[in-house]
Amino acid sequence: MGQHEHVRVAVIGSGFGGLGAAVRLRREGITDFVVLERADSVGGTWRDNSYPGCACDVPSHLYSFSFAPNPDWPRTFSGQRHIRAYLEHVTDTFGLRPHLRFRHEVTMMTWDNDALRWRIETTRGTLTADVVVSATGPLSDPKIPDIPGLASFEESGGRVFHSARWDHDYDLAGKRVAVIGTGASAIQIVPSIQPEVGRLTLFQRTPAWVMPRMDRPITGAERWLHRQLPFTGKARRGLLWGIRELQVSAFTKRPAELGLVESIAKANMARAIKDPALRAKLTPSYRIGCKRILLSSDYYPALARPNVDVVASGLAEVRGRTLVAADGTEAEVDAVIFSTGFHVTDMPIAERVVGADGITLAEAWKDGMEALRGATAAGFPNWMTIIGPNTGLGNSSMILMIESQLNYMADYLRQLDVLDRPGGRAALAARPSAVAAWNRRVQTRMERTVWKSGGCDSWYLDANGRNTTLWPGTTSEFRRATRSVDLSEYEVVRLQEGAAAR
């Protein structure tokens, strides 16, 4: 990358969002773009998360791009290895390699009011761009809680790592291992490592609702059919999508209807957990769906094994090799695996984006994330995000939301092209009133949802208790809301006469 290189669009990140943006740019006839990636390969969260048992909890045919169907998914719920291979395939199929800049971590993005451009500083040099599409994703920066004494554990020879930064050089065989957390990664890790470790202690701050995972191999006949008759794969995808669309109202309008789903989850537990005391520890006290519903058919059987202890309390302190829970329970361990999620409502990338008023996105979002239609933020012209605030889902595929945002991105760039022609370069700045109005509508709808009324504290909520993560509606509603850019929601900023591009 040249020291003074300029591009029309800079895409940040090469996961599903970044690669999807790159494909859409090429399909729109835009080739003057780069994809800046801090790692040395594509894949995003499916590159970073390589822990034992890592797999998707969305059916394979729905967890793929509509414009890049894969007839050869090996299982109904695919594992990390196959999803990562799919993203490599997309990269090659759509000719994205020339646009990729690996090991280019963005350290700062600053809007230049005079030149109407973004100055982007990376670990490998600096460039400028007319438009930035940030696709770093909310599940990219691991969160490890600040536990008193944790340093003493490592000083005593213990090993500590996060599930998203799995230490493949460390042999767990026969070791005393603690898993901290009971989220989506933990319920995959526990049954995967339980047979090989000497003892496994699970620190559970809050139990999760776990539904059976209806996973199976996809037969050769099915794959042959999808290859020979592509419409069958589309029909399969459509059916999976339709079922989930019908489920949305229970999450967003009528949480009481989720009682039947709770009974299925309880039956799933009862089949494997015969000990009443353990079953009591594992039974949530909140409405199902308030926290992310997890899918597993081997998690509960693993917890019932004799070499597993469940501590129904969070980790509070570490004393050398001794882990101490909030309820006083102690456990001597050799390794600690944090399965404690990511910086979702406080994404570190926000600290590296400086807008038109000279403040960072993190400062602008200090009271909570807000973005117009999940894409653009007030005070940050020609900057948009994929999987932005209130675009997450509680029961369906994020790829559907990403593709909707790509529609919005494409029209945003078309509008800019039209505005550029009469008097030189222009920028679109989201009006604060439009951002506020959109956010009010979203938060008003959020009040009826299970995520707000279900009686839990989840990673969906920010420090102020607001759900700035999920979309309180169907994916088809979001698709309609992001079909095109409404210019009345934006201020058009034009390059001042006589101003020189830098």
Short mmCIF file of C-alpha atoms in Angstrom, two decimals:
data_model
loop_
_atom_site.label_atom_id
_atom_site.label_comp_id
_atom_site.label_asym_id
_atom_site.label_seq_id
_atom_site.Cartn_x
_atom_site.Cartn_y
_atom_site.Cartn_z
CA MET A 1 0.00 0.00 0.00
CA GLY A 2 1.49 3.29 -1.06
CA GLN A 3 1.97 6.03 1.52
CA HIS A 4 -0.48 8.31 -0.30
CA GLU A 5 -2.83 5.80 -1.89
CA HIS A 6 -6.43 6.91 -2.33
CA VAL A 7 -9.43 4.66 -2.94
CA ARG A 8 -13.11 5.22 -3.45
CA VAL A 9 -14.07 2.78 -0.65
CA ALA A 10 -12.13 1.23 2.21
CA VAL A 11 -13.74 -1.84 3.78
CA ILE A 12 -12.56 -2.77 7.27
CA GLY A 13 -12.61 -6.49 8.05
CA SER A 14 -12.90 -9.65 5.96
CA GLY A 15 -15.55 -11.71 7.68
CA PHE A 16 -19.03 -12.24 6.24
CA GLY A 17 -19.75 -8.50 6.35
CA GLY A 18 -16.51 -7.35 4.75
CA LEU A 19 -16.45 -10.00 2.05
CA GLY A 20 -20.12 -9.42 1.32
CA ALA A 21 -19.41 -5.70 0.93
CA ALA A 22 -16.50 -6.44 -1.41
CA VAL A 23 -18.64 -8.71 -3.60
CA ARG A 24 -21.41 -6.11 -3.74
CA LEU A 25 -18.96 -3.35 -4.68
CA ARG A 26 -17.68 -5.38 -7.61
CA ARG A 27 -21.23 -6.22 -8.69
CA GLU A 28 -21.99 -2.48 -8.63
CA GLY A 29 -19.05 -1.87 -10.94
CA ILE A 30 -16.83 -0.40 -8.22
CA THR A 31 -13.32 -1.81 -8.30
CA ASP A 32 -11.47 1.07 -6.66
CA PHE A 33 -11.57 -0.34 -3.14
CA VAL A 34 -9.47 -2.21 -0.59
CA VAL A 35 -10.36 -4.59 2.23
CA LEU A 36 -8.16 -3.92 5.25
CA GLU A 37 -7.71 -6.98 7.47
CA ARG A 38 -5.62 -7.12 10.65
CA ALA A 39 -5.06 -10.89 10.41
CA ASP A 40 -3.33 -12.87 7.67
CA SER A 41 -6.41 -14.51 6.16
CA VAL A 42 -10.12 -13.96 5.64
CA GLY A 43 -12.84 -15.38 7.83
CA GLY A 44 -13.52 -12.98 10.68
CA THR A 45 -15.01 -14.71 13.69
CA TRP A 46 -14.87 -18.04 11.82
CA ARG A 47 -11.11 -17.64 11.51
CA ASP A 48 -10.57 -16.52 15.09
CA ASN A 49 -12.79 -19.08 16.81
CA SER A 50 -11.13 -22.45 16.29
CA TYR A 51 -11.90 -24.01 19.65
CA PRO A 52 -12.89 -27.70 19.87
CA GLY A 53 -16.48 -28.22 18.78
CA CYS A 54 -16.87 -24.77 17.21
CA ALA A 55 -19.93 -24.77 14.94
CA CYS A 56 -22.81 -22.56 13.85
CA ASP A 57 -26.23 -22.62 15.50
CA VAL A 58 -27.97 -21.48 12.30
CA PRO A 59 -28.72 -24.06 9.58
CA SER A 60 -26.02 -24.16 6.91
CA HIS A 61 -28.26 -23.33 3.93
CA LEU A 62 -29.47 -20.20 5.71
CA TYR A 63 -26.03 -19.25 6.99
CA SER A 64 -24.61 -18.49 3.56
CA PHE A 65 -24.96 -15.73 1.00
CA SER A 66 -28.00 -15.88 -1.27
CA PHE A 67 -25.73 -14.97 -4.19
CA ALA A 68 -23.26 -17.75 -3.32
CA PRO A 69 -25.26 -20.88 -2.44
CA ASN A 70 -23.27 -23.91 -1.34
CA PRO A 71 -24.87 -27.21 -2.38
CA ASP A 72 -22.14 -29.20 -0.64
CA TRP A 73 -22.63 -28.32 3.03
CA PRO A 74 -21.72 -31.56 4.87
CA ARG A 75 -24.09 -31.10 7.83
CA THR A 76 -27.34 -29.32 8.57
CA PHE A 77 -25.39 -27.21 11.11
CA SER A 78 -21.87 -26.76 9.79
CA GLY A 79 -18.69 -26.55 11.78
CA GLN A 80 -16.09 -23.79 11.86
CA ARG A 81 -13.77 -25.51 9.39
CA HIS A 82 -16.40 -25.74 6.68
CA ILE A 83 -17.70 -22.20 7.19
CA ARG A 84 -14.19 -20.81 6.96
CA ALA A 85 -13.58 -22.84 3.80
CA TYR A 86 -16.82 -21.39 2.37
CA LEU A 87 -15.55 -17.84 2.96
CA GLU A 88 -12.26 -18.67 1.24
CA HIS A 89 -14.30 -20.05 -1.66
CA VAL A 90 -16.36 -16.85 -1.87
CA THR A 91 -13.14 -14.83 -1.87
CA ASP A 92 -11.77 -16.76 -4.85
CA THR A 93 -15.03 -17.12 -6.76
CA PHE A 94 -15.69 -13.37 -6.81
CA GLY A 95 -12.10 -12.31 -7.45
CA LEU A 96 -11.52 -10.51 -4.16
CA ARG A 97 -7.86 -11.42 -3.60
CA PRO A 98 -6.42 -8.33 -5.38
CA HIS A 99 -8.39 -6.07 -3.02
CA LEU A 100 -7.27 -7.74 0.22
CA ARG A 101 -4.62 -6.12 2.41
CA PHE A 102 -3.66 -8.55 5.16
CA ARG A 103 -1.89 -7.52 8.37
CA HIS A 104 -3.23 -3.99 7.91
CA GLU A 105 -4.80 -3.29 11.28
CA VAL A 106 -6.55 0.07 11.37
CA THR A 107 -5.15 2.21 14.16
CA MET A 108 -7.09 5.40 13.41
CA MET A 109 -9.65 6.75 10.94
CA THR A 110 -10.04 10.53 10.83
CA TRP A 111 -12.52 12.51 8.75
CA ASP A 112 -11.03 15.46 6.87
CA ASN A 113 -13.67 18.20 6.70
CA ASP A 114 -11.72 20.16 4.10
CA ALA A 115 -11.04 17.33 1.67
CA LEU A 116 -14.18 15.31 2.43
CA ARG A 117 -12.14 12.17 2.84
CA TRP A 118 -11.18 9.67 5.48
CA ARG A 119 -7.54 9.43 6.45
CA ILE A 120 -6.90 5.84 7.50
CA GLU A 121 -3.80 4.92 9.45
CA THR A 122 -2.86 1.25 9.58
CA THR A 123 0.01 -0.78 10.94
CA ARG A 124 1.39 -0.98 7.37
CA GLY A 125 0.91 2.60 6.18
CA THR A 126 -1.65 5.33 5.53
CA LEU A 127 -4.26 5.83 2.84
CA THR A 128 -7.31 7.96 2.18
CA ALA A 129 -10.81 6.94 1.12
CA ASP A 130 -13.98 8.73 0.09
CA VAL A 131 -16.12 6.20 1.97
CA VAL A 132 -15.42 3.79 4.82
CA VAL A 133 -17.45 0.62 5.31
CA SER A 134 -16.67 -0.76 8.74
CA ALA A 135 -17.31 -4.50 8.90
CA THR A 136 -15.30 -5.42 11.97
CA GLY A 137 -18.29 -7.16 13.53
CA PRO A 138 -19.40 -7.25 17.17
CA LEU A 139 -17.83 -10.67 17.85
CA SER A 140 -14.25 -9.73 17.06
CA ASP A 141 -12.63 -8.51 20.29
CA PRO A 142 -12.73 -11.00 23.18
CA LYS A 143 -13.76 -9.85 26.63
CA ILE A 144 -11.94 -11.21 29.67
CA PRO A 145 -13.31 -10.00 33.00
CA ASP A 146 -11.01 -8.26 35.44
CA ILE A 147 -10.59 -10.98 38.05
CA PRO A 148 -8.51 -10.12 41.14
CA GLY A 149 -5.42 -12.31 41.35
CA LEU A 150 -5.61 -13.67 37.79
CA ALA A 151 -1.99 -12.68 37.19
CA SER A 152 -0.93 -14.89 40.11
CA PHE A 153 -2.41 -17.90 38.33
CA GLU A 154 -0.17 -17.41 35.32
CA GLU A 155 2.81 -16.64 37.54
CA SER A 156 2.29 -20.02 39.21
CA GLY A 157 2.52 -21.78 35.84
CA GLY A 158 -1.18 -21.97 35.03
CA ARG A 159 -2.42 -21.40 31.49
CA VAL A 160 -5.11 -18.81 30.66
CA PHE A 161 -6.76 -18.14 27.30
CA HIS A 162 -10.05 -17.02 25.77
CA SER A 163 -12.17 -19.35 23.66
CA ALA A 164 -11.68 -17.02 20.66
CA ARG A 165 -7.90 -17.23 21.05
CA TRP A 166 -7.60 -20.97 21.62
CA ASP A 167 -4.15 -22.19 22.62
CA HIS A 168 -3.68 -25.19 20.34
CA ASP A 169 -0.19 -25.80 21.69
CA TYR A 170 -1.49 -26.56 25.18
CA ASP A 171 -2.37 -30.20 25.79
CA LEU A 172 -5.49 -30.48 27.97
CA ALA A 173 -5.18 -34.26 28.40
CA GLY A 174 -5.41 -35.16 32.07
CA LYS A 175 -5.40 -31.52 33.18
CA ARG A 176 -7.65 -29.84 35.71
CA VAL A 177 -9.50 -27.29 33.59
CA ALA A 178 -11.90 -24.50 34.46
CA VAL A 179 -14.32 -23.10 31.90
CA ILE A 180 -15.67 -19.67 32.80
CA GLY A 181 -19.08 -18.88 31.31
CA THR A 182 -22.04 -20.79 29.91
CA GLY A 183 -22.65 -19.09 26.58
CA ALA A 184 -22.69 -20.37 23.02
CA SER A 185 -18.99 -21.27 22.90
CA ALA A 186 -18.90 -22.87 26.36
CA ILE A 187 -21.65 -25.37 25.56
CA GLN A 188 -19.64 -26.51 22.55
CA ILE A 189 -16.28 -26.58 24.35
CA VAL A 190 -17.40 -28.49 27.45
CA PRO A 191 -18.58 -31.70 25.71
CA SER A 192 -15.61 -31.54 23.32
CA ILE A 193 -12.92 -31.47 26.00
CA GLN A 194 -14.69 -33.35 28.82
CA PRO A 195 -13.55 -36.84 27.70
CA GLU A 196 -9.85 -35.87 27.67
CA VAL A 197 -9.39 -33.63 30.70
CA GLY A 198 -8.74 -34.99 34.16
CA ARG A 199 -11.32 -32.76 35.80
CA LEU A 200 -13.50 -30.00 34.44
CA THR A 201 -15.00 -27.26 36.58
CA LEU A 202 -17.66 -25.07 34.98
CA PHE A 203 -18.21 -21.67 36.59
CA GLN A 204 -21.79 -20.71 35.78
CA ARG A 205 -22.92 -17.23 36.71
CA THR A 206 -26.30 -17.67 34.99
CA PRO A 207 -27.69 -20.92 33.54
CA ALA A 208 -28.71 -20.97 29.90
CA TRP A 209 -31.75 -22.37 28.16
CA VAL A 210 -30.49 -25.19 25.94
CA MET A 211 -32.59 -26.71 23.16
CA PRO A 212 -31.78 -29.97 21.36
CA ARG A 213 -29.49 -29.52 18.37
CA MET A 214 -31.18 -31.18 15.40
CA ASP A 215 -27.94 -31.74 13.55
CA ARG A 216 -27.25 -34.53 11.07
CA PRO A 217 -25.07 -35.24 8.03
CA ILE A 218 -26.52 -34.01 4.74
CA THR A 219 -26.72 -37.06 2.50
CA GLY A 220 -24.94 -37.44 -0.81
CA ALA A 221 -28.33 -37.61 -2.52
CA GLU A 222 -29.35 -34.27 -1.04
CA ARG A 223 -26.11 -32.64 -2.13
CA TRP A 224 -26.43 -34.11 -5.62
CA LEU A 225 -29.98 -32.76 -5.86
CA HIS A 226 -28.92 -29.26 -4.81
CA ARG A 227 -26.08 -29.29 -7.36
CA GLN A 228 -28.20 -30.54 -10.24
CA LEU A 229 -31.35 -28.59 -9.41
CA PRO A 230 -30.26 -25.33 -7.71
CA PHE A 231 -33.87 -24.30 -7.09
CA THR A 232 -34.12 -27.09 -4.49
CA GLY A 233 -31.38 -25.43 -2.45
CA LYS A 234 -33.20 -22.12 -2.74
CA ALA A 235 -36.43 -23.77 -1.63
CA ARG A 236 -34.67 -25.30 1.36
CA ARG A 237 -33.25 -21.92 2.30
CA GLY A 238 -36.66 -20.30 1.85
CA LEU A 239 -38.34 -22.83 4.12
CA LEU A 240 -35.72 -22.32 6.85
CA TRP A 241 -36.16 -18.56 6.55
CA GLY A 242 -39.96 -18.70 6.62
CA ILE A 243 -40.11 -20.82 9.76
CA ARG A 244 -37.93 -18.33 11.60
CA GLU A 245 -39.92 -15.35 10.37
CA LEU A 246 -43.03 -16.90 11.89
CA GLN A 247 -41.27 -17.25 15.22
CA VAL A 248 -40.33 -13.60 15.52
CA SER A 249 -43.61 -12.35 17.04
CA ALA A 250 -43.15 -14.58 20.09
CA PHE A 251 -39.82 -12.87 20.79
CA THR A 252 -40.88 -9.34 19.96
CA LYS A 253 -44.58 -9.08 20.85
CA ARG A 254 -45.86 -12.09 22.80
CA PRO A 255 -43.11 -13.54 25.02
CA ALA A 256 -45.70 -15.53 27.00
CA GLU A 257 -46.00 -17.83 23.98
CA LEU A 258 -42.45 -19.03 24.62
CA GLY A 259 -43.61 -21.19 27.52
CA LEU A 260 -43.98 -24.19 25.21
CA VAL A 261 -40.40 -23.76 24.05
CA GLU A 262 -39.30 -23.75 27.70
CA SER A 263 -40.95 -27.11 28.23
CA ILE A 264 -38.95 -28.56 25.32
CA ALA A 265 -35.73 -27.18 26.83
CA LYS A 266 -36.60 -28.65 30.23
CA ALA A 267 -37.26 -32.03 28.67
CA ASN A 268 -33.89 -31.81 26.92
CA MET A 269 -32.28 -31.30 30.32
CA ALA A 270 -34.29 -33.98 32.09
CA ARG A 271 -33.19 -36.65 29.61
CA ALA A 272 -29.56 -36.25 30.65
CA ILE A 273 -29.57 -34.72 34.13
CA LYS A 274 -31.04 -37.11 36.68
CA ASP A 275 -29.59 -35.47 39.80
CA PRO A 276 -32.24 -33.05 41.14
CA ALA A 277 -29.61 -30.79 42.71
CA LEU A 278 -27.71 -30.43 39.46
CA ARG A 279 -30.93 -29.93 37.54
CA ALA A 280 -31.85 -27.10 39.91
CA LYS A 281 -28.48 -25.44 39.26
CA LEU A 282 -28.99 -25.64 35.52
CA THR A 283 -32.59 -24.39 35.37
CA PRO A 284 -32.87 -20.68 34.44
CA SER A 285 -35.20 -18.37 36.34
CA TYR A 286 -35.86 -16.09 33.37
CA ARG A 287 -38.04 -16.44 30.28
CA ILE A 288 -36.46 -18.40 27.46
CA GLY A 289 -35.20 -16.11 24.71
CA CYS A 290 -34.25 -13.30 27.09
CA LYS A 291 -30.68 -14.48 26.71
CA ARG A 292 -29.49 -16.24 23.58
CA ILE A 293 -31.12 -19.68 23.21
CA LEU A 294 -28.40 -22.30 22.88
CA LEU A 295 -28.49 -25.51 20.86
CA SER A 296 -26.80 -28.70 22.06
CA SER A 297 -27.59 -32.36 22.47
CA ASP A 298 -24.33 -33.25 24.24
CA TYR A 299 -23.86 -30.39 26.74
CA TYR A 300 -26.07 -31.81 29.47
CA PRO A 301 -24.73 -35.38 29.10
CA ALA A 302 -21.21 -33.98 29.52
CA LEU A 303 -22.19 -32.12 32.71
CA ALA A 304 -23.52 -35.37 34.16
CA ARG A 305 -20.16 -37.12 33.80
CA PRO A 306 -18.24 -37.92 37.02
CA ASN A 307 -15.23 -35.73 36.12
CA VAL A 308 -17.32 -32.54 35.80
CA ASP A 309 -18.28 -30.09 38.55
CA VAL A 310 -20.77 -27.27 38.04
CA VAL A 311 -20.25 -24.24 40.26
CA ALA A 312 -23.44 -22.19 40.22
CA SER A 313 -21.61 -18.94 40.77
CA GLY A 314 -19.30 -16.66 38.85
CA LEU A 315 -15.53 -16.55 39.30
CA ALA A 316 -14.69 -13.88 41.87
CA GLU A 317 -11.02 -14.29 42.76
CA VAL A 318 -7.88 -16.24 41.96
CA ARG A 319 -5.29 -17.25 44.56
CA GLY A 320 -2.39 -18.88 42.79
CA ARG A 321 -3.79 -22.10 41.32
CA THR A 322 -7.00 -21.79 43.35
CA LEU A 323 -10.11 -20.33 41.75
CA VAL A 324 -12.67 -18.90 44.15
CA ALA A 325 -16.31 -18.42 43.15
CA ALA A 326 -18.58 -15.67 44.44
CA ASP A 327 -20.28 -18.22 46.70
CA GLY A 328 -16.94 -19.28 48.22
CA THR A 329 -16.53 -22.52 46.26
CA GLU A 330 -12.87 -23.27 45.51
CA ALA A 331 -11.27 -25.29 42.74
CA GLU A 332 -7.61 -26.15 42.06
CA VAL A 333 -6.97 -26.05 38.31
CA ASP A 334 -4.15 -26.11 35.77
CA ALA A 335 -5.84 -24.09 33.03
CA VAL A 336 -8.55 -21.44 32.78
CA ILE A 337 -10.59 -21.04 29.60
CA PHE A 338 -12.63 -17.86 29.45
CA SER A 339 -15.79 -18.26 27.42
CA THR A 340 -16.96 -14.80 28.36
CA GLY A 341 -17.97 -13.27 25.07
CA PHE A 342 -16.90 -10.11 23.28
CA HIS A 343 -16.93 -6.32 23.43
CA VAL A 344 -20.30 -5.97 21.72
CA THR A 345 -21.78 -2.72 23.05
CA ASP A 346 -18.35 -1.13 23.54
CA MET A 347 -16.54 -2.14 20.36
CA PRO A 348 -12.87 -1.06 20.45
CA ILE A 349 -13.00 0.06 16.80
CA ALA A 350 -15.23 2.96 17.94
CA GLU A 351 -12.27 4.47 19.76
CA ARG A 352 -10.38 4.62 16.45
CA VAL A 353 -12.94 6.58 14.42
CA VAL A 354 -12.74 10.40 14.62
CA GLY A 355 -15.63 12.25 13.02
CA ALA A 356 -16.39 15.71 11.65
CA ASP A 357 -16.52 17.33 15.10
CA GLY A 358 -13.19 15.90 16.20
CA ILE A 359 -14.69 13.38 18.62
CA THR A 360 -14.43 9.63 18.44
CA LEU A 361 -17.31 7.32 17.72
CA ALA A 362 -16.85 5.91 21.22
CA GLU A 363 -17.41 9.39 22.65
CA ALA A 364 -20.44 9.94 20.43
CA TRP A 365 -21.82 6.61 21.65
CA LYS A 366 -20.97 7.09 25.32
CA ASP A 367 -24.66 6.93 26.24
CA GLY A 368 -25.34 4.00 23.91
CA MET A 369 -24.81 3.01 20.28
CA GLU A 370 -27.13 4.63 17.74
CA ALA A 371 -27.06 4.40 13.96
CA LEU A 372 -29.58 5.34 11.30
CA ARG A 373 -31.03 2.09 9.94
CA GLY A 374 -28.17 0.32 11.66
CA ALA A 375 -25.70 1.83 9.21
CA THR A 376 -24.70 5.49 9.64
CA ALA A 377 -23.92 7.64 12.68
CA ALA A 378 -24.49 11.36 13.17
CA GLY A 379 -21.25 13.32 12.88
CA PHE A 380 -19.47 10.71 10.75
CA PRO A 381 -19.99 11.51 7.05
CA ASN A 382 -19.40 8.84 4.42
CA TRP A 383 -18.92 6.22 7.12
CA MET A 384 -21.16 3.23 7.50
CA THR A 385 -21.10 -0.01 9.41
CA ILE A 386 -22.21 -3.53 8.64
CA ILE A 387 -23.86 -5.31 11.60
CA GLY A 388 -24.26 -1.98 13.34
CA PRO A 389 -26.46 -1.07 16.32
CA ASN A 390 -29.77 -2.94 16.56
CA THR A 391 -29.15 -5.22 13.60
CA GLY A 392 -28.53 -8.45 15.52
CA LEU A 393 -30.97 -11.34 15.59
CA GLY A 394 -32.22 -13.65 18.29
CA ASN A 395 -33.48 -16.53 16.16
CA SER A 396 -32.32 -16.32 12.54
CA SER A 397 -29.32 -15.81 10.26
CA MET A 398 -27.22 -12.67 10.39
CA ILE A 399 -26.41 -13.17 6.72
CA LEU A 400 -29.96 -11.99 5.95
CA MET A 401 -29.31 -8.75 7.82
CA ILE A 402 -25.90 -8.29 6.22
CA GLU A 403 -27.37 -8.58 2.74
CA SER A 404 -30.01 -5.99 3.62
CA GLN A 405 -27.27 -3.62 4.76
CA LEU A 406 -25.39 -4.27 1.53
CA ASN A 407 -28.47 -3.06 -0.36
CA TYR A 408 -28.35 0.12 1.69
CA MET A 409 -24.61 0.52 1.10
CA ALA A 410 -25.05 0.11 -2.64
CA ASP A 411 -27.75 2.80 -2.83
CA TYR A 412 -25.72 5.08 -0.56
CA LEU A 413 -22.84 4.92 -3.06
CA ARG A 414 -25.20 5.45 -6.01
CA GLN A 415 -26.57 8.57 -4.34
CA LEU A 416 -23.04 9.83 -3.76
CA ASP A 417 -22.16 9.26 -7.41
CA VAL A 418 -25.11 11.40 -8.48
CA LEU A 419 -24.26 14.13 -5.98
CA ASP A 420 -20.60 14.16 -7.05
CA ARG A 421 -21.30 15.00 -10.67
CA PRO A 422 -22.58 18.63 -10.65
CA GLY A 423 -20.04 20.31 -8.40
CA GLY A 424 -17.31 17.90 -7.45
CA ARG A 425 -17.02 15.62 -4.49
CA ALA A 426 -19.80 15.41 -1.91
CA ALA A 427 -20.49 13.58 1.33
CA LEU A 428 -23.60 12.36 3.08
CA ALA A 429 -23.94 13.08 6.78
CA ALA A 430 -26.75 11.45 8.75
CA ARG A 431 -28.93 14.09 10.36
CA PRO A 432 -28.93 13.83 14.19
CA SER A 433 -32.72 14.21 14.13
CA ALA A 434 -33.07 11.25 11.75
CA VAL A 435 -30.77 9.07 13.84
CA ALA A 436 -32.68 9.99 17.00
CA ALA A 437 -36.07 9.35 15.37
CA TRP A 438 -34.98 5.93 14.09
CA ASN A 439 -33.56 5.00 17.48
CA ARG A 440 -36.73 6.07 19.29
CA ARG A 441 -38.82 3.83 17.06
CA VAL A 442 -36.48 0.90 17.63
CA GLN A 443 -36.33 1.35 21.40
CA THR A 444 -40.11 1.81 21.67
CA ARG A 445 -40.62 -1.52 19.91
CA MET A 446 -37.92 -3.07 22.09
CA GLU A 447 -39.96 -2.57 25.28
CA ARG A 448 -42.37 -5.38 24.34
CA THR A 449 -39.68 -7.89 23.51
CA VAL A 450 -38.54 -10.83 25.61
CA TRP A 451 -35.05 -9.28 25.64
CA LYS A 452 -36.35 -6.41 27.76
CA SER A 453 -39.17 -8.08 29.67
CA GLY A 454 -37.80 -11.59 30.15
CA GLY A 455 -36.11 -10.96 33.50
CA CYS A 456 -32.45 -11.43 32.61
CA ASP A 457 -29.24 -9.46 32.21
CA SER A 458 -27.66 -10.33 28.87
CA TRP A 459 -24.87 -9.20 26.57
CA TYR A 460 -27.59 -7.70 24.39
CA LEU A 461 -27.86 -4.82 26.89
CA ASP A 462 -25.43 -1.95 27.29
CA ALA A 463 -24.25 -0.38 30.56
CA ASN A 464 -27.47 1.67 30.72
CA GLY A 465 -29.69 -1.39 30.33
CA ARG A 466 -30.71 -0.55 26.76
CA ASN A 467 -30.77 -3.20 24.07
CA THR A 468 -28.61 -1.61 21.40
CA THR A 469 -27.76 -4.95 19.83
CA LEU A 470 -30.86 -6.69 18.44
CA TRP A 471 -33.45 -5.85 15.80
CA PRO A 472 -37.01 -5.97 17.23
CA GLY A 473 -38.68 -7.21 14.09
CA THR A 474 -38.53 -9.62 11.16
CA THR A 475 -35.73 -9.77 8.63
CA SER A 476 -38.20 -8.85 5.89
CA GLU A 477 -39.11 -5.67 7.80
CA PHE A 478 -35.45 -4.75 7.98
CA ARG A 479 -35.01 -5.53 4.30
CA ARG A 480 -37.78 -3.03 3.47
CA ALA A 481 -36.29 -0.41 5.81
CA THR A 482 -32.89 -0.62 4.14
CA ARG A 483 -33.92 -1.03 0.51
CA SER A 484 -32.84 2.51 -0.38
CA VAL A 485 -31.42 5.69 1.11
CA ASP A 486 -33.87 8.45 2.01
CA LEU A 487 -31.94 11.64 1.27
CA SER A 488 -34.19 13.63 3.62
CA GLU A 489 -32.44 11.79 6.46
CA TYR A 490 -29.07 13.16 5.34
CA GLU A 491 -27.32 16.46 4.95
CA VAL A 492 -25.37 16.82 1.71
CA VAL A 493 -21.90 18.23 2.41
CA ARG A 494 -19.99 19.59 -0.58
CA LEU A 495 -16.31 20.31 -1.06
CA GLN A 496 -15.68 24.01 -0.53
CA GLU A 497 -14.73 25.87 -3.68
CA GLY A 498 -10.99 26.14 -3.94
CA ALA A 499 -10.32 23.44 -1.35
CA ALA A 500 -7.55 21.08 -2.42
CA ALA A 501 -7.79 17.34 -2.08
CA ARG A 502 -5.13 16.02 0.22
#
